Every structure is written in structure tokens, then in C-alpha cells.
XYZ file of N, CA and C in Angstrom:
303
model
N 45.155 6.743 14.706
C 45.406 6.867 13.385
C 44.590 6.120 12.376
N 44.457 4.640 12.847
C 43.774 3.810 12.174
C 41.968 4.165 11.985
N 41.603 4.746 13.020
C 40.201 5.101 13.038
C 40.229 6.256 11.744
N 40.904 7.319 12.135
C 41.011 8.333 11.017
C 40.828 7.601 9.755
N 42.119 6.762 9.932
C 42.575 6.153 8.093
C 40.899 5.373 7.817
N 40.234 4.691 8.687
C 39.100 3.827 8.355
C 37.964 4.851 7.925
N 37.990 5.977 8.588
C 36.879 6.730 8.089
C 37.013 7.706 6.892
N 38.358 7.963 6.502
C 38.482 8.624 5.253
C 38.502 7.713 4.194
N 38.606 6.270 4.391
C 38.379 5.215 3.571
C 36.776 5.145 3.107
N 36.267 4.860 3.986
C 34.968 5.146 4.240
C 34.314 6.240 3.283
N 34.909 7.480 3.391
C 34.247 8.510 2.885
C 34.736 8.275 1.217
N 36.161 8.247 1.071
C 36.370 7.660 -0.284
C 35.362 6.534 -1.011
N 35.056 5.597 -0.312
C 34.108 4.951 -0.767
C 32.691 5.493 -1.214
N 32.476 5.972 -0.209
C 31.144 6.931 -0.247
C 31.036 7.909 -1.379
N 31.925 8.799 -1.659
C 32.256 9.542 -3.074
C 32.314 9.016 -4.071
N 33.211 7.562 -4.068
C 33.273 6.906 -5.359
C 32.314 6.110 -5.781
N 31.199 5.553 -4.590
C 29.759 5.101 -4.882
C 29.060 6.289 -5.864
N 29.015 7.591 -5.074
C 28.340 8.724 -5.625
C 28.640 8.689 -7.144
N 30.023 8.816 -7.272
C 30.435 9.077 -8.765
C 29.848 8.196 -9.388
N 30.224 6.564 -9.190
C 29.698 5.788 -10.068
C 28.254 6.194 -10.584
N 27.366 6.386 -9.085
C 26.131 6.478 -9.775
C 25.587 7.270 -10.415
N 26.191 8.723 -10.298
C 25.922 9.724 -11.152
C 26.062 9.534 -12.474
N 27.514 8.706 -12.768
C 28.112 8.155 -14.005
C 27.099 7.414 -14.578
N 26.439 6.197 -13.852
C 25.762 5.530 -14.638
C 24.009 6.278 -14.947
N 23.802 7.181 -13.819
C 22.471 7.765 -14.475
C 22.862 8.685 -15.569
N 23.921 9.120 -15.874
C 23.999 10.118 -17.261
C 24.265 8.681 -18.287
N 24.940 7.795 -17.946
C 24.815 6.772 -19.151
C 23.301 6.458 -19.781
N 22.897 6.113 -18.432
C 20.997 5.636 -18.848
C 20.296 6.782 -19.439
N 20.784 7.940 -19.025
C 20.099 9.104 -19.780
C 20.532 9.015 -21.397
N 21.853 8.870 -21.547
C 22.354 8.989 -22.991
C 21.490 7.559 -23.532
N 21.830 6.868 -23.010
C 21.407 5.526 -23.759
C 19.774 5.901 -24.335
N 18.804 6.258 -23.354
C 17.565 6.687 -23.387
C 17.124 7.632 -24.570
N 18.120 8.455 -24.649
C 18.117 9.866 -25.765
C 18.401 8.935 -26.760
N 19.117 8.499 -26.942
C 19.482 7.606 -28.300
C 18.585 6.844 -28.980
N 17.634 6.039 -27.661
C 16.648 4.985 -28.082
C 15.404 5.931 -28.715
N 15.500 6.994 -27.977
C 14.397 7.883 -28.508
C 14.442 8.299 -30.007
N 15.723 9.207 -29.779
C 16.219 9.127 -31.338
C 16.058 8.513 -32.581
N 16.282 7.266 -32.212
C 15.876 6.016 -33.058
C 14.930 5.525 -33.399
N 14.369 5.821 -32.136
C 12.463 5.445 -32.739
C 11.838 6.533 -33.325
N 12.413 7.737 -33.018
C 11.548 8.738 -33.968
C 11.991 8.883 -35.713
N 13.464 8.345 -35.752
C 13.617 8.050 -37.043
C 12.636 7.077 -37.757
N 12.720 6.052 -37.056
C 12.121 4.690 -37.343
C 10.885 5.145 -37.504
N 9.936 5.956 -36.870
C 8.601 6.362 -37.068
C 8.738 7.204 -38.250
N 9.594 7.978 -38.688
C 9.518 8.999 -39.703
C 9.769 8.149 -40.979
N 10.691 7.130 -40.824
C 10.766 6.256 -42.135
C 9.577 5.357 -42.579
N 9.158 4.973 -41.356
C 7.569 4.212 -41.724
C 6.594 5.132 -42.213
N 6.655 6.269 -41.574
C 5.544 7.280 -42.748
C 5.653 7.659 -44.158
N 7.242 7.354 -44.200
C 7.787 8.021 -45.884
C 7.210 6.804 -46.867
N 7.498 5.716 -45.946
C 7.395 3.990 -46.406
C 5.504 3.956 -46.702
N 5.010 4.373 -45.977
C 3.329 4.228 -46.515
C 3.211 5.259 -47.285
N 3.815 6.455 -47.507
C 3.614 7.465 -48.299
C 3.865 7.012 -49.678
N 4.780 6.303 -49.719
C 5.571 6.017 -50.799
C 4.993 5.040 -51.877
N 4.456 3.889 -50.705
C 3.972 2.943 -51.198
C 2.422 3.411 -51.562
N 1.893 4.300 -51.199
C 0.729 4.652 -51.395
C 0.809 5.390 -53.099
N 1.694 5.918 -52.956
C 2.043 6.783 -54.104
C 2.543 5.649 -55.335
N 3.204 4.650 -54.867
C 3.319 3.416 -55.900
C 2.157 2.963 -56.796
N 1.020 2.672 -55.419
C -0.456 2.556 -56.018
C -0.811 3.124 -56.942
N -0.923 4.483 -56.561
C -1.707 5.065 -57.722
C -0.942 5.628 -58.899
N 0.334 5.409 -59.024
C 1.082 5.344 -60.570
C 0.677 4.062 -61.257
N 0.681 3.136 -60.378
C 0.631 1.684 -60.676
C -0.919 1.654 -61.261
N -1.941 2.340 -60.845
C -3.171 2.197 -61.336
C -3.344 2.998 -62.364
N -2.516 4.089 -62.806
C -2.333 5.195 -63.760
C -1.874 4.612 -64.704
N -0.920 3.607 -64.672
C -0.044 3.183 -65.629
C -0.899 2.084 -66.172
N -1.832 1.245 -65.596
C -2.847 0.394 -65.874
C -3.747 0.979 -66.843
N -4.077 2.032 -66.701
C -5.377 2.886 -67.181
C -4.631 3.392 -68.591
N -3.474 3.760 -68.376
C -2.807 4.764 -69.543
C -2.579 3.614 -70.963
N -2.177 2.343 -70.251
C -1.918 0.836 -70.833
C -3.077 0.506 -71.675
N -4.218 0.406 -71.018
C -5.412 -0.054 -71.497
C -6.446 1.408 -72.719
N -5.602 2.562 -72.228
C -5.883 3.360 -73.348
C -5.351 3.257 -74.437
N -4.010 3.044 -74.490
C -3.048 2.962 -75.364
C -3.332 1.625 -76.251
N -3.919 0.729 -75.604
C -4.363 -0.575 -76.619
C -5.428 -0.247 -77.232
N -6.469 0.691 -76.648
C -7.625 0.599 -77.330
C -7.563 1.593 -78.616
N -6.288 2.665 -78.512
C -6.140 3.830 -79.134
C -5.410 2.817 -80.628
N -4.586 1.951 -80.009
C -3.630 1.112 -81.456
C -4.594 0.293 -82.047
N -5.661 0.117 -81.946
C -6.669 -0.709 -82.641
C -7.150 0.004 -83.672
N -7.628 1.685 -83.749
C -7.932 2.293 -84.314
C -7.112 3.524 -85.019
N -5.986 3.721 -84.383
C -5.133 4.283 -85.209
C -3.876 3.660 -86.213
N -4.463 4.282 -87.685
C -3.378 3.909 -88.685
C -2.427 4.495 -88.890
N -1.937 5.494 -87.962
C -0.688 6.426 -87.827
C 0.303 5.085 -87.246
N -0.332 4.706 -86.116
C 0.819 3.973 -85.386
C 1.178 2.839 -85.630
N 0.054 2.103 -86.851
C 0.398 0.981 -87.307
C 1.214 1.196 -88.480
N 1.917 2.028 -89.050
C 2.422 2.193 -90.299
C 4.031 2.922 -89.455
N 4.000 3.230 -88.334
C 5.355 3.709 -87.472
C 5.794 2.721 -86.748
N 4.706 1.566 -86.372
C 5.192 0.150 -85.582
C 6.198 -0.109 -86.514
N 6.097 -0.188 -87.802
C 7.027 -1.283 -88.426
C 8.659 -0.346 -88.439
N 8.519 0.994 -88.313
C 9.677 1.662 -88.000
C 10.613 1.616 -86.907
N 9.505 2.180 -85.982
C 9.943 2.537 -84.741
C 9.361 1.407 -83.506
N 10.238 0.847 -82.531
C 9.568 0.326 -81.582
C 9.307 1.335 -80.540
N 7.876 1.233 -80.053
C 7.302 1.818 -78.947
C 7.775 1.036 -77.737
N 8.163 1.363 -76.773
C 8.346 1.119 -75.142
C 6.842 0.882 -74.512
N 6.603 -0.693 -74.409
C 5.439 -1.039 -73.836
C 5.162 -0.627 -72.678
N 3.963 -0.035 -72.086
C 3.851 0.104 -70.443
C 3.509 -1.248 -69.781
N 3.192 -2.158 -70.672
C 2.984 -3.474 -69.717
C 4.483 -4.149 -69.818
N 5.591 -3.855 -70.188
C 6.838 -4.323 -70.426
C 7.278 -3.694 -69.405
N 7.276 -2.160 -69.201
C 7.775 -1.980 -67.968
C 7.271 -2.290 -66.632
N 5.811 -2.489 -66.446
C 5.136 -2.751 -65.629
C 6.224 -4.034 -65.008
N 6.450 -4.863 -65.775
C 6.798 -6.061 -65.114
C 8.190 -6.220 -64.493
N 9.092 -4.884 -64.592
C 9.988 -4.547 -63.976
C 9.784 -4.001 -62.899
N 8.625 -3.525 -62.079
C 8.589 -2.978 -61.448
C 7.841 -3.506 -60.173
N 8.361 -3.268 -59.122
C 8.087 -4.278 -57.765
C 6.695 -4.461 -57.236
N 5.961 -5.155 -57.262
C 5.180 -5.703 -56.640
C 4.322 -5.318 -55.347
């Protein structure tokens, strides 16, 4: 009976080891998939970030250009000099100081 019992215990150990091996394999696969998904999200965010930085650069350049055009225009526009006394026009360079560099 003890030989039979010992054989049965060995079988149980083998089955348990196999079960644990399969569970560990499944767990590793899940972790790998999670890591892959996070990496894809990271890559996507990096691309979006680069794109937004490029857009900010273009808009900053455009704002500088328009600010210069406005300054040049203010020098020669009599209408602006009259309305400046009544209305405060927000200056683009004032806005520029608020933007992140």
C-alpha cells in the first residue's frame, strides 16, 4: 500500500508542478502583453508630444511675426492711436510671456 501511495503522491506532485508551470507561463504571457501595450501607448504619446511641440513652434513663430506686423502697423495707423485711448488691446507679446517655452 505504501508503494502505491508513494506513486500516487509522485503523480500528484508532477500534476501540481505542471499546473504551476502552466500558470506561471500564463502569468508571464499576461505581463508581456501588458508591457507591450504600455510600450505602444508610450510610443503613441511620444509621437503626439513631438507633433504638438512642432505645432507650438509654428504657432510661436506666427505669433512673433504677427506681433512685429502689429508693431509696424501701430506706428503708421492713426485710427489705432485714437482708439488706444479708449480700449486696451491685448498685446501678443503679453500673451507670449504666458506661454511655455
